[in-house]
Short mmCIF file of N, CA and C in Angstrom, two decimals:
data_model
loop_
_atom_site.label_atom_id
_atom_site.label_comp_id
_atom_site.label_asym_id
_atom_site.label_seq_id
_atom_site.Cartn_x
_atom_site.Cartn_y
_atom_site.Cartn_z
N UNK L 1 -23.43 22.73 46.85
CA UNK L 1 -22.63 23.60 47.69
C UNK L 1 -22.40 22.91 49.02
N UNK L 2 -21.26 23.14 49.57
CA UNK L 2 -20.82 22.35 51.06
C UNK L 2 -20.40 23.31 51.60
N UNK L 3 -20.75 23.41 52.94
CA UNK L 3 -20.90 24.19 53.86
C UNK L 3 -19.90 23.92 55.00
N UNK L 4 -18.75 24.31 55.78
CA UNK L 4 -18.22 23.66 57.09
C UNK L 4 -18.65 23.94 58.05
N UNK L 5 -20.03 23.21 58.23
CA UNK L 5 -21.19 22.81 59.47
C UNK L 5 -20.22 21.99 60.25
N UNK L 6 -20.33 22.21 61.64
CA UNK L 6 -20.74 21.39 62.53
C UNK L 6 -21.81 20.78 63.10
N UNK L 7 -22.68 19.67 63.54
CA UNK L 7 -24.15 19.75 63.91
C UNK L 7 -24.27 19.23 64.93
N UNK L 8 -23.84 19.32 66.36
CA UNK L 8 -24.04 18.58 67.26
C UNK L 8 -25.28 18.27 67.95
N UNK L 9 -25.99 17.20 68.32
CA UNK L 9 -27.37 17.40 68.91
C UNK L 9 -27.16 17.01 70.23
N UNK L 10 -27.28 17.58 71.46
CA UNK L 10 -27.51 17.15 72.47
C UNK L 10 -28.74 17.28 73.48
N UNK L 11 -28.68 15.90 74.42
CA UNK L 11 -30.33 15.71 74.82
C UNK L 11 -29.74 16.38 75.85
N UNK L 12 -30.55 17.31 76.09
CA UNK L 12 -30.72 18.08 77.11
C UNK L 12 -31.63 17.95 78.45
N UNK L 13 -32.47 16.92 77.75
CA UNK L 13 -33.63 16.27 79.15
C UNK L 13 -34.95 17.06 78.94
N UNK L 14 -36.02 16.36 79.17
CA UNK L 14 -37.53 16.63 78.99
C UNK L 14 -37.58 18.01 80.06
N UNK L 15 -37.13 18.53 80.79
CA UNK L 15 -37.48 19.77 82.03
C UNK L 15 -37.01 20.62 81.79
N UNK L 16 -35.73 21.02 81.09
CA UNK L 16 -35.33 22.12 81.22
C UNK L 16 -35.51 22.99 79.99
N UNK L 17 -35.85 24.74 80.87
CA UNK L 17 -36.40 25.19 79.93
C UNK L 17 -35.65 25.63 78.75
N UNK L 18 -35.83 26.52 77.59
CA UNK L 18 -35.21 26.79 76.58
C UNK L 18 -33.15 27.73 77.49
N UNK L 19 -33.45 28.66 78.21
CA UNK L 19 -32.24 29.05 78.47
C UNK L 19 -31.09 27.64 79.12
N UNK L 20 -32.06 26.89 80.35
CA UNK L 20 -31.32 25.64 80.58
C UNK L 20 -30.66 24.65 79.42
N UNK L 21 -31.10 24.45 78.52
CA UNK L 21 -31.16 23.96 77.22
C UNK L 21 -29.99 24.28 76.62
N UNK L 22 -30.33 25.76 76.51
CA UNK L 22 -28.66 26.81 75.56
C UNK L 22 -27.50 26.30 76.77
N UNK L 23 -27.71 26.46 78.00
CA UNK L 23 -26.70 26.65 78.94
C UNK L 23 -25.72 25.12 78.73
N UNK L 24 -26.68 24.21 78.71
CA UNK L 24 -26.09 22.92 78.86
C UNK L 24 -25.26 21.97 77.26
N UNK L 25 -25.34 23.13 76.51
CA UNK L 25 -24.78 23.17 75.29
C UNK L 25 -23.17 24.14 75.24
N UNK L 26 -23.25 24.95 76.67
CA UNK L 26 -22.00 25.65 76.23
C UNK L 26 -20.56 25.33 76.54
N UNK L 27 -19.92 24.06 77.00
CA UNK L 27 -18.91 23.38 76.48
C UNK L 27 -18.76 23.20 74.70
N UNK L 28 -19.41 22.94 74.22
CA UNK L 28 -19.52 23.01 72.36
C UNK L 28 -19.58 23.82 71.99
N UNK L 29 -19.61 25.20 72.68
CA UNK L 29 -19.88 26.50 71.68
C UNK L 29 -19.04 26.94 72.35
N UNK L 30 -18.15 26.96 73.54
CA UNK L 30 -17.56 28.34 74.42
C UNK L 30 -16.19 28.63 73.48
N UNK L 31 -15.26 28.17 72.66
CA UNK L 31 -14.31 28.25 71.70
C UNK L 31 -14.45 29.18 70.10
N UNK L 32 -15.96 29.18 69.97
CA UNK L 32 -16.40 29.55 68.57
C UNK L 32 -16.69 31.05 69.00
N UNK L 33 -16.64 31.71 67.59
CA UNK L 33 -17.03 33.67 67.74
C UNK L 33 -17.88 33.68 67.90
N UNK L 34 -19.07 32.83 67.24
CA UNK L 34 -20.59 33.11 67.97
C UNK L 34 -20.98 31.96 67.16
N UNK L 35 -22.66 31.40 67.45
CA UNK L 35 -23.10 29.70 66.91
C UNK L 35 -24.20 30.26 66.87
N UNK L 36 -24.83 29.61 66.64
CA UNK L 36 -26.39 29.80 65.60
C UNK L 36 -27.48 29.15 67.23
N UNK L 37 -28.15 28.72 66.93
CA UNK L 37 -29.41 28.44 68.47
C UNK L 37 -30.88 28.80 67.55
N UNK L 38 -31.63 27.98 67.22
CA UNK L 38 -32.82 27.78 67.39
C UNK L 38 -33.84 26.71 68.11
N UNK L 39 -35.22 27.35 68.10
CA UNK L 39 -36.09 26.59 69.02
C UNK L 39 -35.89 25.14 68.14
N UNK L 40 -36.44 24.92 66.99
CA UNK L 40 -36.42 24.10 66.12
C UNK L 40 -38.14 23.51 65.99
N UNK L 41 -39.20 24.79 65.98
CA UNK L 41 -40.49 24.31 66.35
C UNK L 41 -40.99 25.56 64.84
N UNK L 42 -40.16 25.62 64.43
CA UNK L 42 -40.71 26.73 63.35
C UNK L 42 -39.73 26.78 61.91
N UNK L 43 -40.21 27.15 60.73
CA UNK L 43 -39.32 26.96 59.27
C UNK L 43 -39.00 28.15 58.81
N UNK L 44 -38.15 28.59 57.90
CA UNK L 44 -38.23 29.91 57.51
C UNK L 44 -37.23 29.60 56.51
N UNK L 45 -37.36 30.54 54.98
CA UNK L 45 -36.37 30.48 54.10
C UNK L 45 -35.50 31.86 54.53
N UNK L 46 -34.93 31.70 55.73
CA UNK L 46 -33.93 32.42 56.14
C UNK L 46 -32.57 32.68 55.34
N UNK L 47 -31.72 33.07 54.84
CA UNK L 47 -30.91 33.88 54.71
C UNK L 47 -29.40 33.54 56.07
N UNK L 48 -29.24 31.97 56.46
CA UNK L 48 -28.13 31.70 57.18
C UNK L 48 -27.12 32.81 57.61
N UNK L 49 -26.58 33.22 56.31
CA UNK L 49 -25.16 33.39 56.12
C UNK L 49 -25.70 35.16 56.00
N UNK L 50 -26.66 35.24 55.76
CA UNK L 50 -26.72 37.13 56.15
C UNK L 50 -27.27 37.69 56.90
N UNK L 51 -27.69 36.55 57.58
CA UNK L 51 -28.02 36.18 59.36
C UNK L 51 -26.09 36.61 60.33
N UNK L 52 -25.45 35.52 59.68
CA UNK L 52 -24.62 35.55 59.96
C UNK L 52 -23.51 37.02 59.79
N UNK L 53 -23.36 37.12 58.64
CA UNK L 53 -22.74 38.91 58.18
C UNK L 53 -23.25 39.95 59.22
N UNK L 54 -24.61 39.43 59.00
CA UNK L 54 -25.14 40.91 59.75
C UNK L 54 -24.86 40.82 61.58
N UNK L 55 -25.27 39.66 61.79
CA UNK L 55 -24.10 39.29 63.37
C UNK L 55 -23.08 40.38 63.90
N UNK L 56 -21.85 39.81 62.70
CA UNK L 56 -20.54 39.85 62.81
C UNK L 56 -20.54 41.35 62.61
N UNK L 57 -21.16 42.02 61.57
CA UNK L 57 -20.86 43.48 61.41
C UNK L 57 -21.21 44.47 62.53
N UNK L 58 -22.10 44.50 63.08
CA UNK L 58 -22.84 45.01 64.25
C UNK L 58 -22.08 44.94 65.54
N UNK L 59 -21.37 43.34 65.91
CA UNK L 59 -20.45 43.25 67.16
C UNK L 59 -20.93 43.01 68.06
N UNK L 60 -22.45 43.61 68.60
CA UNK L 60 -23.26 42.68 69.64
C UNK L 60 -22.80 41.50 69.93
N UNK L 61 -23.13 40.99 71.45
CA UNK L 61 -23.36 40.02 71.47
C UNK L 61 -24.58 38.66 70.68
N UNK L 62 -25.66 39.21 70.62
CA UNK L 62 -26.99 38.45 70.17
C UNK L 62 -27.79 39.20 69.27
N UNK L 63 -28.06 38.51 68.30
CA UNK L 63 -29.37 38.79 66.93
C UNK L 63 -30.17 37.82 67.11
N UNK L 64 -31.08 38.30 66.97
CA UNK L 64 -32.47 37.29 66.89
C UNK L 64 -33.21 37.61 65.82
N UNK L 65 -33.88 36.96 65.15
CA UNK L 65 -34.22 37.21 63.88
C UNK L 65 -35.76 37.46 64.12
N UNK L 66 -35.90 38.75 63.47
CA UNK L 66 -37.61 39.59 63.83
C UNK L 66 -38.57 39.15 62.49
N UNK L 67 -39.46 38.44 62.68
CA UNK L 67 -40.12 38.29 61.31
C UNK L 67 -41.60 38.48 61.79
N UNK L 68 -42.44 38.83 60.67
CA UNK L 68 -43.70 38.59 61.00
C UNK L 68 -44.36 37.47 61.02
N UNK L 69 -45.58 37.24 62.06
CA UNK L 69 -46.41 36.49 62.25
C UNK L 69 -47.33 36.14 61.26
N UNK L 70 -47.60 34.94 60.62
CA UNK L 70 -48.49 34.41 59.80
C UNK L 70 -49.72 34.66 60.10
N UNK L 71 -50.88 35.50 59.36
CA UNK L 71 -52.28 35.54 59.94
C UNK L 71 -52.98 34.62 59.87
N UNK L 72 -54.12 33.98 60.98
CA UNK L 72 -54.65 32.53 60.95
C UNK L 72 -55.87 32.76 60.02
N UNK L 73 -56.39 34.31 59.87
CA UNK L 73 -58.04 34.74 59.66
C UNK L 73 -57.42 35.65 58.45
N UNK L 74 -58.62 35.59 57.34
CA UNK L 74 -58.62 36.84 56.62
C UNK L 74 -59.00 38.03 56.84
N UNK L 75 -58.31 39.45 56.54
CA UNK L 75 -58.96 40.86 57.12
C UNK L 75 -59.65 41.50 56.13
N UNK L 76 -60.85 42.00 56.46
CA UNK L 76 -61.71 42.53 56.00
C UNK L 76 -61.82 43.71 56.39
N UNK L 77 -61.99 44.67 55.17
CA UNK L 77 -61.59 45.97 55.34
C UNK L 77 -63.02 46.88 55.21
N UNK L 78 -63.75 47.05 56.05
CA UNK L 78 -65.15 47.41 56.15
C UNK L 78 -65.44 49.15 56.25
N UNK L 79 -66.25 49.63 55.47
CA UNK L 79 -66.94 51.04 55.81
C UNK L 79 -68.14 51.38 55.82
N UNK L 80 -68.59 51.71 56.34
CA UNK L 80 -70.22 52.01 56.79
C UNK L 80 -70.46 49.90 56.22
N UNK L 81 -70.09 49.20 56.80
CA UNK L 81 -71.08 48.15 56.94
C UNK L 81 -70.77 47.12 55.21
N UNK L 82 -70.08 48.25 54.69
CA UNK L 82 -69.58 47.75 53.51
C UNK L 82 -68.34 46.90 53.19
N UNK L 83 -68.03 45.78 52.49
CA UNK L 83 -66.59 45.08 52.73
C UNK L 83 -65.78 45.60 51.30
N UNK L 84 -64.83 46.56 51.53
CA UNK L 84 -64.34 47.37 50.64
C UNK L 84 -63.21 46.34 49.83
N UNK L 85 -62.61 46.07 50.91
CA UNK L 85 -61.35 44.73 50.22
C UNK L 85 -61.45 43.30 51.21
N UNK L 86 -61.06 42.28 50.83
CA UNK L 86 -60.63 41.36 51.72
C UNK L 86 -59.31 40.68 51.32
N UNK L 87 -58.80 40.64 52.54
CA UNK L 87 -56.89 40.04 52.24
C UNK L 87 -56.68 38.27 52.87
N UNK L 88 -56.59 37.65 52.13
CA UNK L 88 -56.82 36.14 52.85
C UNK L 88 -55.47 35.74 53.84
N UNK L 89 -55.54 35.85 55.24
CA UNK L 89 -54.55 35.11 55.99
C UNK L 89 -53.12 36.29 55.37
N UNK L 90 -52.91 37.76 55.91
CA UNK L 90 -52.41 38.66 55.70
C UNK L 90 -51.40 38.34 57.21
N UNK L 91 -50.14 39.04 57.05
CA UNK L 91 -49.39 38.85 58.09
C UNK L 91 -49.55 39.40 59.53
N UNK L 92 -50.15 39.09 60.73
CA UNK L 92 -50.57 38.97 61.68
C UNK L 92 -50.60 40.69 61.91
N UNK L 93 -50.41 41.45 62.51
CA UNK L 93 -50.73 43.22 63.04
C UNK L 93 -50.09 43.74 62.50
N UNK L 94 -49.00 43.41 61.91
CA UNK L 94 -47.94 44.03 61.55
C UNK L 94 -46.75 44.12 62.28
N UNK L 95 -46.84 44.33 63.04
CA UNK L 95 -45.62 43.99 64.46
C UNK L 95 -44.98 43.01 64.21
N UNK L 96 -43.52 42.97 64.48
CA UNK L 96 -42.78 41.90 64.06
C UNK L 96 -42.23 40.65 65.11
N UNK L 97 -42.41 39.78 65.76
CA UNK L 97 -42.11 38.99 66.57
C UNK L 97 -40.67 38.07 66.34
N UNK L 98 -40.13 37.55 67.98
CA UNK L 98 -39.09 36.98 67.97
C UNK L 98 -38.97 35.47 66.33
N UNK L 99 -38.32 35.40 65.99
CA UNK L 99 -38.65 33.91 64.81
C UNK L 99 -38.29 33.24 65.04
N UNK L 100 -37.14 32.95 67.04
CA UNK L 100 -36.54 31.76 67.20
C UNK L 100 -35.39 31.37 66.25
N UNK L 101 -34.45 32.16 65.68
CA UNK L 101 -33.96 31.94 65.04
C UNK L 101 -31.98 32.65 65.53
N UNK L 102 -31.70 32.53 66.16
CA UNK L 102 -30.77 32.98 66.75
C UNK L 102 -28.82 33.04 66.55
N UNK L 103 -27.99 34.08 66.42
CA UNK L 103 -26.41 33.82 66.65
C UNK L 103 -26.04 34.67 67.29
N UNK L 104 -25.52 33.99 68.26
CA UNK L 104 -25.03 34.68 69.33
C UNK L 104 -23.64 33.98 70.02
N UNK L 105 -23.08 35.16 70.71
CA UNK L 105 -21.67 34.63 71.29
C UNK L 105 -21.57 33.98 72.35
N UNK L 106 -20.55 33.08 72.50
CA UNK L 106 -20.50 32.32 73.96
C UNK L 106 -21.07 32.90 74.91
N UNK L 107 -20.37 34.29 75.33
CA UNK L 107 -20.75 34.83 76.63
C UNK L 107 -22.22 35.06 77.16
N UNK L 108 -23.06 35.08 75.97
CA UNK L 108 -24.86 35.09 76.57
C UNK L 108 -24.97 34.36 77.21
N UNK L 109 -24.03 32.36 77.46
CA UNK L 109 -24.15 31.56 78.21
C UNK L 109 -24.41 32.09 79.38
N UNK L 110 -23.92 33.07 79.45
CA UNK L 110 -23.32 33.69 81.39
C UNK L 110 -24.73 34.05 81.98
N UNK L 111 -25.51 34.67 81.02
CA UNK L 111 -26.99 35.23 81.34
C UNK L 111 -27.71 34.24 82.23
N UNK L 112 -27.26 33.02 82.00
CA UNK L 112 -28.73 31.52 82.21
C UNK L 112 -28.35 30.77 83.63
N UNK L 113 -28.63 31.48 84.64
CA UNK L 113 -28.58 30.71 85.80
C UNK L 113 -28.21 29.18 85.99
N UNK L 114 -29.54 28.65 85.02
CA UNK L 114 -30.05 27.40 85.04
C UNK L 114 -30.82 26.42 84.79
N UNK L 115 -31.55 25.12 84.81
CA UNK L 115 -32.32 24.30 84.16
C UNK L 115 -33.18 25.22 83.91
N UNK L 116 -34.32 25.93 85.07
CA UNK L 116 -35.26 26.41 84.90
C UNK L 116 -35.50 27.76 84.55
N UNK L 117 -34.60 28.15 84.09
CA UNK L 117 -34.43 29.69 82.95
C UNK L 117 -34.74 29.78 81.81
N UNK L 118 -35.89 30.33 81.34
CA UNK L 118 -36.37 30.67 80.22
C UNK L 118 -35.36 31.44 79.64
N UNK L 119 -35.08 31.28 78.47
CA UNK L 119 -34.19 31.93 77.52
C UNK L 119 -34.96 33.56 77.33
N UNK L 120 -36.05 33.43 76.76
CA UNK L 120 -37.11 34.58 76.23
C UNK L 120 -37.57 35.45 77.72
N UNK L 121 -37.07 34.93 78.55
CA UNK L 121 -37.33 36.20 79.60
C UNK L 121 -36.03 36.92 80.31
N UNK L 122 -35.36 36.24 81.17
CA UNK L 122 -34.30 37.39 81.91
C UNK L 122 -33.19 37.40 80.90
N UNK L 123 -32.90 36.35 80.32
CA UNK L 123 -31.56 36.66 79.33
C UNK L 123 -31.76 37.85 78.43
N UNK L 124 -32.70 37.19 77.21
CA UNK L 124 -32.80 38.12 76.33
C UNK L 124 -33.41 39.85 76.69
N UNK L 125 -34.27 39.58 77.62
CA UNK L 125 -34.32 41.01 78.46
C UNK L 125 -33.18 42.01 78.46
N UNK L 126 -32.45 41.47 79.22
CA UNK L 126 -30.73 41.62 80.04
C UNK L 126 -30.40 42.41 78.42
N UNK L 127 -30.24 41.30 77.91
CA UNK L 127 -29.11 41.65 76.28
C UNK L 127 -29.53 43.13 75.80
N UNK L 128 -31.39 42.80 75.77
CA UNK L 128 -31.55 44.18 75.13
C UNK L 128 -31.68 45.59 75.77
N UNK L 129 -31.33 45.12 77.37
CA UNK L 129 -31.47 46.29 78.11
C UNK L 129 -30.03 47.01 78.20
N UNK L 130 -29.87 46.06 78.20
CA UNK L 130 -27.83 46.24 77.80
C UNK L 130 -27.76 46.70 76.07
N UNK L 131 -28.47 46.65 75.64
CA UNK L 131 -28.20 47.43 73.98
C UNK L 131 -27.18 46.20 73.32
N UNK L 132 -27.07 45.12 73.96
CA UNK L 132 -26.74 43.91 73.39
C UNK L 132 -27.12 43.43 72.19
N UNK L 133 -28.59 43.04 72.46
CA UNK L 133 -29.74 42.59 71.22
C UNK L 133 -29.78 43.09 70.02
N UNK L 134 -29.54 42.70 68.99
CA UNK L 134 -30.17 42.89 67.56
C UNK L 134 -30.80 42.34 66.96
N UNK L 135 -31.89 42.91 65.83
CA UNK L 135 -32.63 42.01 65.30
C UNK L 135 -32.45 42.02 64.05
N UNK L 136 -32.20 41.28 62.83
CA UNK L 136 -32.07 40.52 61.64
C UNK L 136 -33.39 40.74 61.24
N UNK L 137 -34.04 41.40 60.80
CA UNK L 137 -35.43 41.23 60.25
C UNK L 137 -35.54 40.42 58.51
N UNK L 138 -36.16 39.81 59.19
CA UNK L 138 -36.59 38.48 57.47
C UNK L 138 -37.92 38.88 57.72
N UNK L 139 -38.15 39.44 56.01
CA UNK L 139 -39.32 39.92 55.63
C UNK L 139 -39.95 38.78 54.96
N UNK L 140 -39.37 37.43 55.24
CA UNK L 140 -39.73 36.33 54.01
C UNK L 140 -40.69 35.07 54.87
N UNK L 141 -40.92 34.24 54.07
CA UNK L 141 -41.46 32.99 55.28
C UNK L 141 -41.09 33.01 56.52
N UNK L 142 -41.89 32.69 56.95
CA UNK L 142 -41.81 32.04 58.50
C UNK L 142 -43.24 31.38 58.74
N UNK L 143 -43.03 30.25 59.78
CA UNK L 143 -43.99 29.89 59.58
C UNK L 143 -43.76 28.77 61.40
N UNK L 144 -44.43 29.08 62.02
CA UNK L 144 -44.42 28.21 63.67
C UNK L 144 -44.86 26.84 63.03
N UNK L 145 -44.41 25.49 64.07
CA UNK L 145 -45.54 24.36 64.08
C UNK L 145 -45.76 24.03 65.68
N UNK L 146 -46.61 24.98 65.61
CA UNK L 146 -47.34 24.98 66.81
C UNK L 146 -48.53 24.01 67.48
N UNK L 147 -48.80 23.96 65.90
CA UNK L 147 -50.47 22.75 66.06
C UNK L 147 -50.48 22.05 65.16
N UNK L 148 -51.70 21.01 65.29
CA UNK L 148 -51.54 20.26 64.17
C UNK L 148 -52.28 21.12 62.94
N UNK L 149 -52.60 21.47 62.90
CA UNK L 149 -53.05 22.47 62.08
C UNK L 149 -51.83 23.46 61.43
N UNK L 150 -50.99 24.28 61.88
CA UNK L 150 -49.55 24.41 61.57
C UNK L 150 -48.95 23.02 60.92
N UNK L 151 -49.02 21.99 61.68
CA UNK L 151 -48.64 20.55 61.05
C UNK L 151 -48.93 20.25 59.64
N UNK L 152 -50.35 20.38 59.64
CA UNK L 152 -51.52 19.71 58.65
C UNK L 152 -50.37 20.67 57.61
N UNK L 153 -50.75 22.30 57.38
CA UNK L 153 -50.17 23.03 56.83
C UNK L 153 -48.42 22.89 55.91
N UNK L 154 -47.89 23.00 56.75
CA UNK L 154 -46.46 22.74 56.21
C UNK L 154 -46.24 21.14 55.94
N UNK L 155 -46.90 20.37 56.26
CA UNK L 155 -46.92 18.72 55.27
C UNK L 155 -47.43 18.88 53.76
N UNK L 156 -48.35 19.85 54.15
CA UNK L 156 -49.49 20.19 52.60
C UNK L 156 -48.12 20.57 51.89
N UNK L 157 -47.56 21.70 52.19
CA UNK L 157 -46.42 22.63 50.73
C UNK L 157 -45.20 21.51 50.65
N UNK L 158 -45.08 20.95 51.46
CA UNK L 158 -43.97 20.12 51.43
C UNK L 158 -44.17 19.36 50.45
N UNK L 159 -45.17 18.05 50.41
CA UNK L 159 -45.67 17.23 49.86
C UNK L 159 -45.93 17.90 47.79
N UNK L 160 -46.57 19.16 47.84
CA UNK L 160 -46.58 20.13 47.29
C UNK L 160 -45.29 20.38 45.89
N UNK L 161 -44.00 19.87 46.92
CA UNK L 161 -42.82 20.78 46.23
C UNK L 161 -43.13 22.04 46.53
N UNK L 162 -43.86 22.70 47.56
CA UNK L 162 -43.80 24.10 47.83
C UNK L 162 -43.35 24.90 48.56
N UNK L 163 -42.38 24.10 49.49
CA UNK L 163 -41.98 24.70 50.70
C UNK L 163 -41.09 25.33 50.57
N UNK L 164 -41.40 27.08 50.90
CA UNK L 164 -40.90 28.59 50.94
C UNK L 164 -38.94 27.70 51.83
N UNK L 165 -39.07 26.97 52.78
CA UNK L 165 -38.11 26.47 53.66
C UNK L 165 -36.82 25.94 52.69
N UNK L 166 -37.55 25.21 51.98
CA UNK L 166 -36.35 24.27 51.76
C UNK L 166 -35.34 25.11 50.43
N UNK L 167 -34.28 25.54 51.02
CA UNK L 167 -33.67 26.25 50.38
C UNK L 167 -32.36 25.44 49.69
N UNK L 168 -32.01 24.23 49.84
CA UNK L 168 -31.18 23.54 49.33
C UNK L 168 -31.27 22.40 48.12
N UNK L 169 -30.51 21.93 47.30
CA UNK L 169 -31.00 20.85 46.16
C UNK L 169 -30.46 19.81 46.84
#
């Protein structure tokens, strides 16, 4: 299957934070209905294109994709002192967190002051205080590489043939 991707990579410089980052990308995106934006520090067998649908149907400016957190520990389900069940590495509280996974329209550019603007604080704030924000919830993989340990991890399934990620032949 072929896709009409564009992929531009631009260095943005070792300092600036994630919103500086988006900002200095928006000559390449200010023409398009809305572009995709991730951290690129995390995997997920995401759902692109119903990432994308669900975008476009809604009309917001910004979706961010809500997934749950991977648990690091197994939970143990205890009564009077007794271990009734145990669940190995179960998905973090239940609560669903940002997945870094983002499409959104030119105009969020406008949100980002500058180099030193965190994306994850006054922008996305702004969007959802403004009823801007939506979230895409993927109930499926996700997975941070945060550590080497996250590292160690997703080399293992890869190596594997197991990786939940790789969704293409």
């Amino acid at each position: 299957r072929v896709e009409p991707w564009n992929v531009t990579l631009v260095d943005t410089g070792d300092s600036s934070m994630t919103g500086g980052r988006l900002k200095r990308v928006a000559e390449y995106v200010k023409d398009d209905e809305a572009f995709l934006f991730t951290y690129g520090d995390g995997v997920a067998d995401l759902d692109i294109k119903a990432t994308i649908d669900f975008h476009k149907a809604h009309g917001k400016k910004a979706t961010l994709t809500a997934t749950f957190p991977p648990g690091r520990f197994g939970a143990l389900d205890i009564q009077a002192g007794q271990v009734r069940s145990f669940q190995e590495k179960p998905k973090g509280d239940g609560a669903m967190i940002n997945g870094g996974f983002f499409v959104l329209n030119p105009s969020v550019i406008d949100l980002i002051d500058n180099d030193a603007t965190t994306w994850e604080q006054e922008p996305l704030m702004t969007l959802a205080q403004q009823g801007e924000l939506m979230a895409f919830e993927h109930p499926g993989f996700w997975q941070p590489m945060d550590t080497l340990r996250d590292k160690v991890y997703l080399e293992g399934l890869w190596e594997k043939g197991k990786a939940p990620w790789k969704t293409w032949e």
